[in-house]
mmCIF file of C-alpha atoms in Angstrom:
data_model
loop_
_atom_site.group_PDB
_atom_site.id
_atom_site.type_symbol
_atom_site.label_atom_id
_atom_site.label_comp_id
_atom_site.label_asym_id
_atom_site.label_seq_id
_atom_site.Cartn_x
_atom_site.Cartn_y
_atom_site.Cartn_z
ATOM 1 C CA MET A 1 102.690 135.126 73.006
ATOM 2 C CA ILE A 2 105.631 132.899 73.924
ATOM 3 C CA GLU A 3 105.636 131.592 77.462
ATOM 4 C CA ASN A 4 108.716 131.285 79.674
ATOM 5 C CA PHE A 5 110.153 127.815 80.198
ATOM 6 C CA PHE A 6 112.210 126.671 83.185
ATOM 7 C CA THR A 7 114.730 123.879 83.618
ATOM 8 C CA THR A 8 114.171 121.258 86.299
ATOM 9 C CA GLU A 9 116.943 122.904 88.329
ATOM 10 C CA GLN A 10 115.235 126.307 88.139
ATOM 11 C CA VAL A 11 111.888 124.853 89.223
ATOM 12 C CA ALA A 12 113.654 122.963 92.024
ATOM 13 C CA ASN A 13 115.114 126.267 93.248
ATOM 14 C CA ILE A 14 111.700 127.948 93.064
ATOM 15 C CA LEU A 15 109.987 125.132 95.001
ATOM 16 C CA GLN A 16 112.996 124.572 97.274
ATOM 17 C CA VAL A 17 113.246 120.854 96.514
ATOM 18 C CA HIS A 18 115.840 118.613 94.880
ATOM 19 C CA PRO A 19 115.842 118.459 91.035
ATOM 20 C CA PHE A 20 115.133 114.703 91.266
ATOM 21 C CA THR A 21 111.893 115.564 93.067
ATOM 22 C CA ILE A 22 110.859 117.690 90.087
ATOM 23 C CA LEU A 23 111.545 114.756 87.754
ATOM 24 C CA LYS A 24 109.473 112.533 90.040
ATOM 25 C CA PHE A 25 106.578 115.027 89.949
ATOM 26 C CA ILE A 26 106.749 115.057 86.133
ATOM 27 C CA ARG A 27 106.787 111.241 85.900
ATOM 28 C CA GLU A 28 103.849 110.988 88.318
ATOM 29 C CA GLY A 29 101.865 113.559 86.318
ATOM 30 C CA LYS A 30 101.758 116.045 89.189
ATOM 31 C CA LEU A 31 103.747 118.619 87.201
ATOM 32 C CA GLN A 32 103.501 119.055 83.452
ATOM 33 C CA GLY A 33 106.814 119.095 81.619
ATOM 34 C CA VAL A 34 108.001 118.868 78.021
ATOM 35 C CA LYS A 35 110.881 116.546 77.198
ATOM 36 C CA LEU A 36 113.373 118.049 74.762
ATOM 37 C CA GLY A 37 116.046 115.509 73.989
ATOM 38 C CA ARG A 38 117.349 114.289 77.330
ATOM 39 C CA VAL A 39 116.062 117.166 79.476
ATOM 40 C CA TYR A 40 112.707 118.500 80.579
ATOM 41 C CA ARG A 41 111.407 122.041 80.302
ATOM 42 C CA ILE A 42 108.524 123.249 82.424
ATOM 43 C CA LYS A 43 106.208 126.092 81.469
ATOM 44 C CA GLU A 44 105.802 128.910 83.965
ATOM 45 C CA SER A 45 102.033 128.333 83.877
ATOM 46 C CA ALA A 46 102.587 124.642 84.758
ATOM 47 C CA VAL A 47 104.542 125.665 87.862
ATOM 48 C CA GLN A 48 101.772 128.091 88.853
ATOM 49 C CA LYS A 49 99.113 125.393 88.316
ATOM 50 C CA PHE A 50 101.147 122.909 90.359
ATOM 51 C CA LEU A 51 101.352 125.379 93.247
ATOM 52 C CA GLU A 52 97.631 126.171 93.039
ATOM 53 C CA ASP A 53 96.721 122.462 92.989
ATOM 54 C CA ARG A 54 98.944 121.816 96.002
ATOM 55 C CA SER A 55 97.401 124.746 97.845
ATOM 56 C CA VAL A 56 93.852 123.508 97.180
ATOM 57 C CA THR A 57 94.797 119.967 98.243
ATOM 58 C CA SER A 58 96.270 121.265 101.498
ATOM 59 C CA GLN A 59 93.152 123.301 102.210
ATOM 60 C CA LEU A 60 90.893 120.302 101.511
ATOM 61 C CA ARG A 61 92.908 118.094 103.840
ATOM 62 C CA ALA A 62 92.675 120.687 106.586
ATOM 63 C CA THR A 63 88.890 121.084 106.270
ATOM 64 C CA GLU A 64 88.012 117.421 105.646
ATOM 65 C CA GLY A 65 90.476 115.852 108.044
ATOM 66 C CA GLY A 66 89.445 117.414 111.295
ATOM 67 C CA GLU A 67 90.992 115.929 114.390
ATOM 68 C CA GLN A 68 92.518 112.499 114.118
ATOM 69 C CA HIS A 69 92.793 110.220 117.117
ATOM 70 C CA PHE A 70 95.326 107.460 117.277
ATOM 71 C CA SER A 71 95.437 104.673 119.808
ATOM 72 C CA SER A 72 98.551 102.847 120.813
ATOM 73 C CA PRO A 73 98.799 99.093 120.189
ATOM 74 C CA ALA A 74 98.850 98.590 123.964
ATOM 75 C CA ALA A 75 95.355 100.076 124.201
ATOM 76 C CA GLN A 76 93.913 97.574 121.724
ATOM 77 C CA PRO A 77 92.486 94.276 122.991
ATOM 78 C CA VAL A 78 94.514 91.187 122.205
ATOM 79 C CA SER A 79 92.706 88.274 120.606
ATOM 80 C CA ASP A 80 94.049 84.879 119.568
ATOM 81 C CA LYS A 81 94.251 86.032 115.952
ATOM 82 C CA ASN A 82 96.571 88.950 116.556
ATOM 83 C CA ARG A 83 98.579 87.475 119.410
ATOM 84 C CA PRO A 84 102.184 87.195 118.184
ATOM 85 C CA SER A 85 102.852 83.793 119.765
ATOM 86 C CA ALA A 86 99.793 82.278 118.037
ATOM 87 C CA THR A 87 100.917 83.658 114.680
ATOM 88 C CA ILE A 88 104.471 82.409 115.112
ATOM 89 C CA HIS A 89 103.246 78.984 116.227
ATOM 90 C CA ALA A 90 100.924 78.704 113.216
ATOM 91 C CA HIS A 91 103.751 79.557 110.804
ATOM 92 C CA TYR A 92 106.102 77.132 112.539
ATOM 93 C CA SER A 93 103.536 74.330 112.365
ATOM 94 C CA VAL A 94 102.999 74.841 108.634
ATOM 95 C CA ASP A 95 106.732 75.030 107.943
ATOM 96 C CA GLN A 96 107.375 71.912 110.018
ATOM 97 C CA LYS A 97 104.610 70.015 108.196
ATOM 98 C CA ASN A 98 105.951 71.103 104.804
ATOM 99 C CA SER A 99 109.483 69.983 105.691
ATOM 100 C CA GLU A 100 108.163 66.553 106.780
ATOM 101 C CA GLU A 101 106.292 66.215 103.469
ATOM 102 C CA LYS A 102 109.459 67.170 101.556
ATOM 103 C CA GLN A 103 111.470 64.522 103.405
ATOM 104 C CA GLN A 104 108.895 61.847 102.572
ATOM 105 C CA TYR A 105 108.802 62.948 98.920
ATOM 106 C CA PHE A 106 112.566 62.818 98.485
ATOM 107 C CA GLN A 107 112.850 59.427 100.223
ATOM 108 C CA LEU A 108 110.808 57.791 97.456
#
C-alpha cells in the first residue's frame, strides 16, 4: 500500500509552525523526511510518529520535573570568586602584565 507524502509546507500547516522549522526538525533527526531533488517529502506516518514522540516527551517532563525552585542572584551569597570587582581586577591585572611584557619584547 502506498503511503501519503506531505511537503514541508503542508506539514508546517499541520503543526502550525514555519516551514523552516520543519527543515530544522528534519536536519536534527527529529522528523524523518526523504529528499527528492531539492525538496523534502515527509511520510504521513513520520508526522504521526513525530507527534507521538513529542507527546511522550512532554508527559515525561511533566512527571519527572515536578516543581522547580529558582533563586534570584541577590539571594545567593557573594564570595571573592564571584564578586564582579574581583573578576574585573584579575582580568585587568593580567592584561596590564601582558601589555608590559609586549612592550619589553618589542623594545629589544
